PDB file of C-alpha atoms in Angstrom:
ATOM      1  CA  UNK A  26      58.117  43.611   2.615  1.00 43.00           C
ATOM      2  CA  UNK A  27      55.695  42.289   5.120  1.00 44.00           C
ATOM      3  CA  UNK A  28      52.846  40.177   3.746  1.00 44.00           C
ATOM      4  CA  UNK A  29      49.806  39.674   5.910  1.00 45.00           C
ATOM      5  CA  UNK A  30      48.117  36.378   5.072  1.00 45.00           C
ATOM      6  CA  UNK A  31      44.493  35.522   5.655  1.00 45.00           C
ATOM      7  CA  UNK A  32      45.545  33.163   8.387  1.00 45.00           C
ATOM      8  CA  UNK A  33      47.464  35.848  10.248  1.00 45.00           C
ATOM      9  CA  UNK A  34      44.509  38.207   9.814  1.00 43.00           C
ATOM     10  CA  UNK A  35      42.132  35.810  11.474  1.00 43.00           C
ATOM     11  CA  UNK A  36      44.540  34.812  14.211  1.00 44.00           C
ATOM     12  CA  UNK A  37      43.776  37.722  16.500  1.00 47.00           C
ATOM     13  CA  UNK A  38      41.864  37.847  19.696  1.00 49.00           C
ATOM     14  CA  UNK A  39      39.191  35.096  19.605  1.00 47.00           C
ATOM     15  CA  UNK A  40      36.682  37.462  21.115  1.00 51.00           C
ATOM     16  CA  UNK A  41      37.183  39.968  18.291  1.00 50.00           C
ATOM     17  CA  UNK A  42      37.076  37.377  15.551  1.00 45.00           C
ATOM     18  CA  UNK A  43      33.837  36.480  13.688  1.00 47.00           C
ATOM     19  CA  UNK A  44      33.333  32.933  12.581  1.00 46.00           C
ATOM     20  CA  UNK A  45      32.160  32.112   9.048  1.00 45.00           C
ATOM     21  CA  UNK A  46      28.837  30.888  10.373  1.00 46.00           C
ATOM     22  CA  UNK A  47      28.325  34.184  12.226  1.00 50.00           C
ATOM     23  CA  UNK A  48      29.071  36.078   9.033  1.00 44.00           C
ATOM     24  CA  UNK A  49      26.533  34.027   7.110  1.00 44.00           C
ATOM     25  CA  UNK A  50      23.932  34.729   9.760  1.00 46.00           C
ATOM     26  CA  UNK A  51      24.612  38.453   9.523  1.00 46.00           C
ATOM     27  CA  UNK A  52      24.111  38.626   5.741  1.00 42.00           C
ATOM     28  CA  UNK A  53      21.408  35.949   5.367  1.00 46.00           C
ATOM     29  CA  UNK A  54      18.186  36.848   3.502  1.00 46.00           C
ATOM     30  CA  UNK A  55      15.131  37.188   5.725  1.00 44.00           C
ATOM     31  CA  UNK A  56      13.301  33.883   5.968  1.00 45.00           C
ATOM     32  CA  UNK A  57       9.944  33.413   4.216  1.00 45.00           C
ATOM     33  CA  UNK A  58       7.171  34.006   6.759  1.00 46.00           C
ATOM     34  CA  UNK A  59       5.507  30.884   8.035  1.00 49.00           C
ATOM     35  CA  UNK A  60       1.818  30.251   7.597  1.00 45.00           C
ATOM     36  CA  UNK A  61       1.152  31.322  11.172  1.00 47.00           C
ATOM     37  CA  UNK A  62       3.115  34.537  10.695  1.00 48.00           C
ATOM     38  CA  UNK A  63       1.303  35.314   7.424  1.00 44.00           C
ATOM     39  CA  UNK A  64      -2.000  34.699   9.102  1.00 46.00           C
ATOM     40  CA  UNK A  65      -1.208  37.349  11.706  1.00 50.00           C
ATOM     41  CA  UNK A  66      -1.141  39.963   8.923  1.00 50.00           C
ATOM     42  CA  UNK A  67      -4.770  39.347   7.999  1.00 51.00           C
ATOM     43  CA  UNK A  68      -7.624  41.086   9.798  1.00 52.00           C
ATOM     44  CA  UNK A  69      -8.781  39.234  12.820  1.00 52.00           C
ATOM     45  CA  UNK A  70     -11.990  37.271  12.498  1.00 56.00           C
ATOM     46  CA  UNK A  71     -14.883  37.626  12.830  1.00 70.00           C
ATOM     47  CA  UNK A  72     -15.128  40.389  10.245  1.00 81.00           C
ATOM     48  CA  UNK A  73     -17.536  43.216  11.011  1.00 90.00           C
ATOM     49  CA  UNK A  74     -19.876  44.487   8.274  1.00 93.00           C
ATOM     50  CA  UNK A  75     -21.848  47.738   8.117  1.00 94.00           C
ATOM     51  CA  UNK A  76     -25.643  47.736   7.956  1.00 96.00           C
ATOM     52  CA  UNK A  77     -25.487  49.106   4.394  1.00 97.00           C
ATOM     53  CA  UNK A  78     -23.057  47.008   2.371  1.00 97.00           C
ATOM     54  CA  UNK A  79     -21.288  48.333  -0.760  1.00 97.00           C
ATOM     55  CA  UNK A  80     -20.459  45.530  -3.190  1.00 98.00           C
ATOM     56  CA  UNK A  81     -18.155  45.090  -6.165  1.00 98.00           C
ATOM     57  CA  UNK A  82     -19.237  41.977  -8.084  1.00 97.00           C
ATOM     58  CA  UNK A  83     -16.808  41.434 -10.927  1.00 96.00           C
ATOM     59  CA  UNK A  84     -16.478  45.172 -11.525  1.00 96.00           C
ATOM     60  CA  UNK A  85     -20.189  46.006 -11.190  1.00 97.00           C
ATOM     61  CA  UNK A  86     -21.250  47.989  -8.138  1.00 98.00           C
ATOM     62  CA  UNK A  87     -24.236  47.309  -5.892  1.00 98.00           C
ATOM     63  CA  UNK A  88     -25.483  48.517  -2.547  1.00 97.00           C
ATOM     64  CA  UNK A  89     -27.792  46.567  -0.275  1.00 97.00           C
ATOM     65  CA  UNK A  90     -28.581  45.942   3.359  1.00 97.00           C
ATOM     66  CA  UNK A  91     -26.697  43.335   5.322  1.00 97.00           C
ATOM     67  CA  UNK A  92     -30.000  41.717   6.266  1.00 96.00           C
ATOM     68  CA  UNK A  93     -30.780  41.220   2.561  1.00 97.00           C
ATOM     69  CA  UNK A  94     -27.584  39.264   2.000  1.00 97.00           C
ATOM     70  CA  UNK A  95     -28.437  37.144   5.056  1.00 96.00           C
ATOM     71  CA  UNK A  96     -32.094  36.634   4.095  1.00 96.00           C
ATOM     72  CA  UNK A  97     -31.716  32.854   3.696  1.00 96.00           C
ATOM     73  CA  UNK A  98     -29.169  31.415   6.094  1.00 92.00           C
ATOM     74  CA  UNK A  99     -28.275  28.358   3.995  1.00 93.00           C
ATOM     75  CA  UNK A 100     -26.974  30.406   1.055  1.00 96.00           C
ATOM     76  CA  UNK A 101     -23.408  31.233   0.090  1.00 96.00           C
ATOM     77  CA  UNK A 102     -24.063  34.964   0.501  1.00 96.00           C
ATOM     78  CA  UNK A 103     -25.290  34.467   4.059  1.00 96.00           C
ATOM     79  CA  UNK A 104     -22.178  32.451   4.841  1.00 95.00           C
ATOM     80  CA  UNK A 105     -19.861  34.993   3.197  1.00 94.00           C
ATOM     81  CA  UNK A 106     -21.321  37.881   5.185  1.00 95.00           C
ATOM     82  CA  UNK A 107     -21.820  36.013   8.435  1.00 93.00           C
ATOM     83  CA  UNK A 108     -18.550  37.352   9.834  1.00 90.00           C
ATOM     84  CA  UNK A 109     -16.938  33.926   9.845  1.00 90.00           C
ATOM     85  CA  UNK A 110     -15.049  34.558   6.584  1.00 89.00           C
ATOM     86  CA  UNK A 111     -12.773  37.315   5.402  1.00 92.00           C
ATOM     87  CA  UNK A 112     -14.107  39.247   2.367  1.00 93.00           C
ATOM     88  CA  UNK A 113     -11.518  41.408   0.539  1.00 95.00           C
ATOM     89  CA  UNK A 114     -12.317  44.999  -0.402  1.00 95.00           C
ATOM     90  CA  UNK A 115     -11.408  47.065  -3.450  1.00 96.00           C
ATOM     91  CA  UNK A 116      -9.644  50.434  -3.415  1.00 96.00           C
ATOM     92  CA  UNK A 117     -12.922  52.210  -2.588  1.00 96.00           C
ATOM     93  CA  UNK A 118     -13.747  49.902   0.313  1.00 95.00           C
ATOM     94  CA  UNK A 119     -16.412  47.888  -1.499  1.00 97.00           C
ATOM     95  CA  UNK A 120     -16.605  44.195  -0.599  1.00 97.00           C
ATOM     96  CA  UNK A 121     -15.375  42.247  -3.601  1.00 97.00           C
ATOM     97  CA  UNK A 122     -16.995  39.088  -5.040  1.00 97.00           C
ATOM     98  CA  UNK A 123     -15.011  37.566  -7.894  1.00 96.00           C
ATOM     99  CA  UNK A 124     -18.006  36.682 -10.074  1.00 96.00           C
ATOM    100  CA  UNK A 125     -19.630  38.128 -13.195  1.00 97.00           C
ATOM    101  CA  UNK A 126     -22.129  40.664 -11.887  1.00 96.00           C
ATOM    102  CA  UNK A 127     -24.428  40.795 -14.939  1.00 97.00           C
ATOM    103  CA  UNK A 128     -27.273  38.983 -13.196  1.00 97.00           C
ATOM    104  CA  UNK A 129     -26.440  39.823  -9.586  1.00 98.00           C
ATOM    105  CA  UNK A 130     -29.116  42.517  -9.607  1.00 97.00           C
ATOM    106  CA  UNK A 131     -31.727  39.785 -10.246  1.00 97.00           C
ATOM    107  CA  UNK A 132     -30.323  37.854  -7.294  1.00 98.00           C
ATOM    108  CA  UNK A 133     -30.660  40.916  -5.041  1.00 98.00           C
ATOM    109  CA  UNK A 134     -34.207  41.649  -6.266  1.00 97.00           C
ATOM    110  CA  UNK A 135     -35.296  38.176  -5.238  1.00 97.00           C
ATOM    111  CA  UNK A 136     -33.622  38.483  -1.838  1.00 97.00           C
ATOM    112  CA  UNK A 137     -35.229  41.894  -1.316  1.00 96.00           C
ATOM    113  CA  UNK A 138     -38.812  41.239  -2.392  1.00 95.00           C
ATOM    114  CA  UNK A 139     -39.093  37.831  -4.050  1.00 96.00           C
ATOM    115  CA  UNK A 140     -39.126  39.265  -7.584  1.00 96.00           C
ATOM    116  CA  UNK A 141     -38.345  36.835 -10.402  1.00 96.00           C
ATOM    117  CA  UNK A 142     -36.462  37.734 -13.598  1.00 96.00           C
ATOM    118  CA  UNK A 143     -38.137  38.020 -17.014  1.00 95.00           C
ATOM    119  CA  UNK A 144     -38.315  34.862 -19.073  1.00 94.00           C
ATOM    120  CA  UNK A 145     -35.336  35.658 -21.309  1.00 94.00           C
ATOM    121  CA  UNK A 146     -33.029  35.799 -18.252  1.00 96.00           C
ATOM    122  CA  UNK A 147     -34.391  32.794 -16.349  1.00 96.00           C
ATOM    123  CA  UNK A 148     -31.708  30.330 -17.469  1.00 94.00           C
ATOM    124  CA  UNK A 149     -28.837  32.696 -16.697  1.00 96.00           C
ATOM    125  CA  UNK A 150     -30.232  33.694 -13.296  1.00 97.00           C
ATOM    126  CA  UNK A 151     -30.795  30.016 -12.499  1.00 97.00           C
ATOM    127  CA  UNK A 152     -27.081  29.403 -13.082  1.00 97.00           C
ATOM    128  CA  UNK A 153     -26.189  32.237 -10.699  1.00 97.00           C
ATOM    129  CA  UNK A 154     -28.674  30.963  -8.105  1.00 97.00           C
ATOM    130  CA  UNK A 155     -26.915  27.596  -8.270  1.00 97.00           C
ATOM    131  CA  UNK A 156     -23.554  29.266  -7.662  1.00 97.00           C
ATOM    132  CA  UNK A 157     -24.854  31.205  -4.647  1.00 97.00           C
ATOM    133  CA  UNK A 158     -26.871  28.167  -3.430  1.00 97.00           C
ATOM    134  CA  UNK A 159     -30.131  30.093  -3.124  1.00 97.00           C
ATOM    135  CA  UNK A 160     -32.580  27.196  -2.815  1.00 96.00           C
ATOM    136  CA  UNK A 161     -35.843  29.209  -2.706  1.00 97.00           C
ATOM    137  CA  UNK A 162     -34.921  31.029  -5.925  1.00 97.00           C
ATOM    138  CA  UNK A 163     -34.020  27.754  -7.631  1.00 97.00           C
ATOM    139  CA  UNK A 164     -37.388  26.273  -6.662  1.00 96.00           C
ATOM    140  CA  UNK A 165     -39.264  29.283  -8.009  1.00 96.00           C
ATOM    141  CA  UNK A 166     -37.361  29.352 -11.298  1.00 96.00           C
ATOM    142  CA  UNK A 167     -37.908  25.626 -11.877  1.00 94.00           C
ATOM    143  CA  UNK A 168     -41.674  26.197 -11.797  1.00 93.00           C
ATOM    144  CA  UNK A 169     -41.735  28.731 -14.632  1.00 93.00           C
ATOM    145  CA  UNK A 170     -40.866  28.589 -18.303  1.00 92.00           C
ATOM    146  CA  UNK A 171     -38.547  27.730 -19.866  1.00 93.00           C
ATOM    147  CA  UNK A 172     -37.183  25.601 -17.001  1.00 94.00           C
ATOM    148  CA  UNK A 173     -40.487  23.879 -16.298  1.00 93.00           C
ATOM    149  CA  UNK A 174     -40.703  22.737 -19.905  1.00 93.00           C
ATOM    150  CA  UNK A 175     -37.086  21.643 -19.789  1.00 92.00           C
ATOM    151  CA  UNK A 176     -37.858  19.336 -16.863  1.00 92.00           C
ATOM    152  CA  UNK A 177     -40.609  17.680 -18.924  1.00 93.00           C
ATOM    153  CA  UNK A 178     -38.276  17.370 -21.915  1.00 93.00           C
ATOM    154  CA  UNK A 179     -35.524  15.804 -19.818  1.00 93.00           C
ATOM    155  CA  UNK A 180     -38.042  13.283 -18.447  1.00 93.00           C
ATOM    156  CA  UNK A 181     -38.733  12.236 -22.039  1.00 93.00           C
ATOM    157  CA  UNK A 182     -35.035  12.077 -22.953  1.00 93.00           C
ATOM    158  CA  UNK A 183     -34.446   9.990 -19.847  1.00 93.00           C
ATOM    159  CA  UNK A 184     -36.181   7.142 -21.675  1.00 90.00           C
ATOM    160  CA  UNK A 185     -33.125   6.973 -23.963  1.00 88.00           C
ATOM    161  CA  UNK A 186     -30.040   6.427 -21.789  1.00 82.00           C
ATOM    162  CA  UNK A 187     -27.649   6.865 -24.733  1.00 92.00           C
ATOM    163  CA  UNK A 188     -29.150  10.085 -26.056  1.00 95.00           C
ATOM    164  CA  UNK A 189     -26.171  12.283 -25.082  1.00 94.00           C
ATOM    165  CA  UNK A 190     -23.699   9.733 -26.454  1.00 95.00           C
ATOM    166  CA  UNK A 191     -25.548   9.626 -29.781  1.00 95.00           C
ATOM    167  CA  UNK A 192     -25.622  13.417 -29.901  1.00 95.00           C
ATOM    168  CA  UNK A 193     -21.851  13.513 -29.437  1.00 96.00           C
ATOM    169  CA  UNK A 194     -21.468  10.913 -32.182  1.00 96.00           C
ATOM    170  CA  UNK A 195     -23.428  13.113 -34.602  1.00 96.00           C
ATOM    171  CA  UNK A 196     -21.088  16.019 -33.845  1.00 96.00           C
ATOM    172  CA  UNK A 197     -17.912  13.959 -34.183  1.00 97.00           C
ATOM    173  CA  UNK A 198     -18.943  12.306 -37.463  1.00 96.00           C
ATOM    174  CA  UNK A 199     -20.044  15.623 -38.976  1.00 96.00           C
ATOM    175  CA  UNK A 200     -16.809  17.334 -37.900  1.00 96.00           C
ATOM    176  CA  UNK A 201     -14.617  14.542 -39.278  1.00 96.00           C
ATOM    177  CA  UNK A 202     -16.401  14.481 -42.641  1.00 96.00           C
ATOM    178  CA  UNK A 203     -16.296  18.253 -43.012  1.00 96.00           C
ATOM    179  CA  UNK A 204     -12.560  18.321 -42.236  1.00 96.00           C
ATOM    180  CA  UNK A 205     -11.835  15.461 -44.617  1.00 95.00           C
ATOM    181  CA  UNK A 206     -13.714  17.178 -47.446  1.00 94.00           C
ATOM    182  CA  UNK A 207     -12.578  20.691 -46.452  1.00 95.00           C
ATOM    183  CA  UNK A 208     -16.272  21.545 -46.663  1.00 95.00           C
ATOM    184  CA  UNK A 209     -18.557  24.030 -44.952  1.00 95.00           C
ATOM    185  CA  UNK A 210     -21.104  21.345 -44.106  1.00 95.00           C
ATOM    186  CA  UNK A 211     -21.395  17.585 -43.677  1.00 96.00           C
ATOM    187  CA  UNK A 212     -24.263  15.141 -44.109  1.00 96.00           C
ATOM    188  CA  UNK A 213     -25.026  11.975 -42.212  1.00 95.00           C
ATOM    189  CA  UNK A 214     -27.883   9.499 -41.946  1.00 96.00           C
ATOM    190  CA  UNK A 215     -29.832   9.220 -38.710  1.00 96.00           C
ATOM    191  CA  UNK A 216     -32.534   6.666 -37.929  1.00 93.00           C
ATOM    192  CA  UNK A 217     -35.224   7.763 -35.469  1.00 92.00           C
ATOM    193  CA  UNK A 218     -37.858   5.167 -34.631  1.00 89.00           C
ATOM    194  CA  UNK A 219     -40.343   4.943 -31.799  1.00 88.00           C
ATOM    195  CA  UNK A 220     -41.419   1.299 -32.170  1.00 77.00           C
ATOM    196  CA  UNK A 221     -39.098  -1.684 -32.100  1.00 64.00           C
ATOM    197  CA  UNK A 222     -41.254  -3.674 -34.556  1.00 56.00           C
ATOM    198  CA  UNK A 223     -43.134  -2.686 -37.732  1.00 50.00           C
ATOM    199  CA  UNK A 224     -46.744  -1.846 -36.876  1.00 47.00           C
ATOM    200  CA  UNK A 225     -48.366  -0.700 -40.107  1.00 47.00           C
ATOM    201  CA  UNK A 226     -52.107  -1.460 -40.446  1.00 44.00           C
ATOM    202  CA  UNK A 227     -51.257  -4.105 -43.038  1.00 45.00           C
ATOM    203  CA  UNK A 228     -49.271  -6.021 -40.442  1.00 45.00           C
ATOM    204  CA  UNK A 229     -51.763  -5.819 -37.575  1.00 45.00           C
ATOM    205  CA  UNK A 230     -53.761  -8.964 -38.359  1.00 45.00           C
ATOM    206  CA  UNK A 231     -50.632 -11.072 -38.648  1.00 45.00           C
ATOM    207  CA  UNK A 232     -49.697 -10.811 -34.992  1.00 44.00           C
ATOM    208  CA  UNK A 233     -51.101 -12.021 -31.708  1.00 44.00           C
ATOM    209  CA  UNK A 234     -52.866  -8.902 -30.435  1.00 42.00           C
ATOM    210  CA  UNK A 235     -53.401  -5.206 -30.995  1.00 39.00           C
ATOM    211  CA  UNK A 236     -50.458  -4.614 -28.657  1.00 44.00           C
ATOM    212  CA  UNK A 237     -48.207  -6.639 -30.973  1.00 48.00           C
ATOM    213  CA  UNK A 238     -46.980  -8.971 -28.283  1.00 53.00           C
ATOM    214  CA  UNK A 239     -44.579 -11.363 -29.981  1.00 51.00           C
ATOM    215  CA  UNK A 240     -42.847 -14.476 -28.801  1.00 56.00           C
ATOM    216  CA  UNK A 241     -39.111 -14.441 -28.287  1.00 58.00           C
ATOM    217  CA  UNK A 242     -38.525 -16.288 -31.535  1.00 55.00           C
ATOM    218  CA  UNK A 243     -40.730 -13.829 -33.434  1.00 52.00           C
ATOM    219  CA  UNK A 244     -38.944 -10.878 -31.888  1.00 50.00           C
ATOM    220  CA  UNK A 245     -35.522 -12.137 -33.001  1.00 53.00           C
ATOM    221  CA  UNK A 246     -36.692 -12.164 -36.599  1.00 49.00           C
ATOM    222  CA  UNK A 247     -36.968  -8.376 -36.461  1.00 50.00           C
ATOM    223  CA  UNK A 248     -33.663  -7.645 -34.698  1.00 60.00           C
ATOM    224  CA  UNK A 249     -31.162  -5.799 -36.898  1.00 68.00           C
ATOM    225  CA  UNK A 250     -29.186  -2.570 -37.185  1.00 75.00           C
ATOM    226  CA  UNK A 251     -30.127  -0.089 -39.875  1.00 85.00           C
ATOM    227  CA  UNK A 252     -27.290   1.055 -42.146  1.00 88.00           C
ATOM    228  CA  UNK A 253     -27.053   4.583 -40.757  1.00 94.00           C
ATOM    229  CA  UNK A 254     -24.516   6.649 -38.840  1.00 95.00           C
ATOM    230  CA  UNK A 255     -26.570   7.063 -35.661  1.00 94.00           C
ATOM    231  CA  UNK A 256     -29.792   5.431 -34.510  1.00 92.00           C
ATOM    232  CA  UNK A 257     -32.251   6.679 -31.831  1.00 93.00           C
ATOM    233  CA  UNK A 258     -34.969   4.456 -30.404  1.00 89.00           C
ATOM    234  CA  UNK A 259     -37.145   2.765 -29.486  1.00 88.00           C
ATOM    235  CA  UNK A 260     -39.017   4.400 -26.591  1.00 89.00           C
ATOM    236  CA  UNK A 261     -42.380   4.234 -24.870  1.00 87.00           C
ATOM    237  CA  UNK A 262     -43.993   7.647 -24.494  1.00 87.00           C
ATOM    238  CA  UNK A 263     -46.605   9.862 -26.095  1.00 89.00           C
ATOM    239  CA  UNK A 264     -43.838  12.000 -27.583  1.00 90.00           C
ATOM    240  CA  UNK A 265     -43.238  10.918 -31.175  1.00 90.00           C
ATOM    241  CA  UNK A 266     -40.416  10.904 -33.713  1.00 92.00           C
ATOM    242  CA  UNK A 267     -40.844  14.595 -34.533  1.00 94.00           C
ATOM    243  CA  UNK A 268     -40.510  15.495 -30.851  1.00 94.00           C
ATOM    244  CA  UNK A 269     -37.179  13.685 -30.667  1.00 95.00           C
ATOM    245  CA  UNK A 270     -35.992  15.335 -33.871  1.00 96.00           C
ATOM    246  CA  UNK A 271     -36.815  18.698 -32.306  1.00 96.00           C
ATOM    247  CA  UNK A 272     -34.750  17.754 -29.232  1.00 96.00           C
ATOM    248  CA  UNK A 273     -31.766  16.800 -31.380  1.00 96.00           C
ATOM    249  CA  UNK A 274     -31.835  20.036 -33.379  1.00 96.00           C
ATOM    250  CA  UNK A 275     -32.386  22.149 -30.234  1.00 95.00           C
ATOM    251  CA  UNK A 276     -29.522  20.541 -28.332  1.00 96.00           C
ATOM    252  CA  UNK A 277     -27.192  20.948 -31.303  1.00 96.00           C
ATOM    253  CA  UNK A 278     -28.216  24.616 -31.555  1.00 95.00           C
ATOM    254  CA  UNK A 279     -27.416  25.054 -27.845  1.00 92.00           C
ATOM    255  CA  UNK A 280     -23.890  23.937 -28.735  1.00 93.00           C
ATOM    256  CA  UNK A 281     -23.724  26.533 -31.507  1.00 94.00           C
ATOM    257  CA  UNK A 282     -24.198  23.940 -34.270  1.00 95.00           C
ATOM    258  CA  UNK A 283     -26.704  24.581 -37.063  1.00 95.00           C
ATOM    259  CA  UNK A 284     -28.549  21.442 -38.190  1.00 96.00           C
ATOM    260  CA  UNK A 285     -31.236  20.795 -40.798  1.00 95.00           C
ATOM    261  CA  UNK A 286     -32.896  17.474 -41.491  1.00 96.00           C
ATOM    262  CA  UNK A 287     -35.246  15.828 -43.936  1.00 95.00           C
ATOM    263  CA  UNK A 288     -36.709  12.370 -44.284  1.00 94.00           C
ATOM    264  CA  UNK A 289     -35.105  10.529 -47.222  1.00 93.00           C
ATOM    265  CA  UNK A 290     -37.066   7.268 -46.929  1.00 91.00           C
ATOM    266  CA  UNK A 291     -37.209   4.191 -44.762  1.00 88.00           C
ATOM    267  CA  UNK A 292     -34.900   1.307 -44.071  1.00 86.00           C
ATOM    268  CA  UNK A 293     -35.667  -1.379 -46.673  1.00 80.00           C
ATOM    269  CA  UNK A 294     -33.928  -4.172 -44.832  1.00 75.00           C
ATOM    270  CA  UNK A 295     -35.765  -7.469 -45.497  1.00 66.00           C
ATOM    271  CA  UNK A 296     -36.597  -9.167 -42.224  1.00 61.00           C
ATOM    272  CA  UNK A 297     -38.761 -12.203 -42.863  1.00 58.00           C
ATOM    273  CA  UNK A 298     -41.269 -13.214 -45.516  1.00 61.00           C
ATOM    274  CA  UNK A 299     -42.855  -9.981 -46.803  1.00 58.00           C
ATOM    275  CA  UNK A 300     -41.804  -7.859 -43.816  1.00 66.00           C
ATOM    276  CA  UNK A 301     -39.278  -5.053 -44.128  1.00 70.00           C
ATOM    277  CA  UNK A 302     -37.830  -2.732 -41.460  1.00 80.00           C
ATOM    278  CA  UNK A 303     -39.626   0.492 -42.491  1.00 82.00           C
ATOM    279  CA  UNK A 304     -37.824   2.626 -39.864  1.00 87.00           C
ATOM    280  CA  UNK A 305     -37.624   6.258 -41.072  1.00 90.00           C
ATOM    281  CA  UNK A 306     -34.210   7.524 -42.185  1.00 93.00           C
ATOM    282  CA  UNK A 307     -33.348  11.215 -41.893  1.00 96.00           C
ATOM    283  CA  UNK A 308     -30.518  13.059 -43.556  1.00 96.00           C
ATOM    284  CA  UNK A 309     -28.928  15.595 -41.218  1.00 97.00           C
ATOM    285  CA  UNK A 310     -26.977  18.491 -42.646  1.00 97.00           C
ATOM    286  CA  UNK A 311     -24.566  20.038 -40.154  1.00 96.00           C
ATOM    287  CA  UNK A 312     -23.276  23.477 -41.164  1.00 96.00           C
ATOM    288  CA  UNK A 313     -20.039  24.569 -39.509  1.00 95.00           C
ATOM    289  CA  UNK A 314     -19.724  28.167 -40.621  1.00 92.00           C
TER     290      UNK A 314
END
């Protein structure tokens, strides 16, 4: 019996033999394309666009002129359709923008003829105008309601640097109490006061002037923290306590949180002599479902 070993099998003519490295090269998987090779598969820039542009914005279809999309050169749409960037197309050849298209028609109407959306869509269109960086539309929307009123409201809230923090504290306390009690709602006490010092007519004659300017020592007599969960104030503006209460309830509602409130009295903390705090205390009821 003649046995042919692997060694004898390989030991033939060197020219006819294939080394192990050559064999590996022959059966090696194709290498992953490099970035430069992948880039060669994409359409060459600049991309050419037709005069009438079909669009697919998040599954909603639109058709407009190229000049409309380029109406304002500093916008995202003008940059996208400038030819400097590659825009993918869907199966029907429409240029695809991966964005909810619900309010894109309002964007196009402004670019076409300067039309503004109805009041109930102003906030949503404003958000889209921010995304597409359409400055002229943003300026126009900020000058109409409800955004114009919101600018005034934010100017008032700017007087209270911790307003947002206090709002978050209300939410966290109400959530914790509701979870602890396994309850549908939670109650907490909130102090809202406009003036730092008591200014009832009875107290007016006892101080230096009608503006209630007090010395540093007098002011310290009135410094204290009311026994409440959250306290807002003081501030200097025409807007009063009820205006701030409206802001609190409105901002909670914008977060999907239902809140009711009622005044349950005043802080009866004794300060000095016959003076008491008298800051109004409100009970907030936060309903979770």
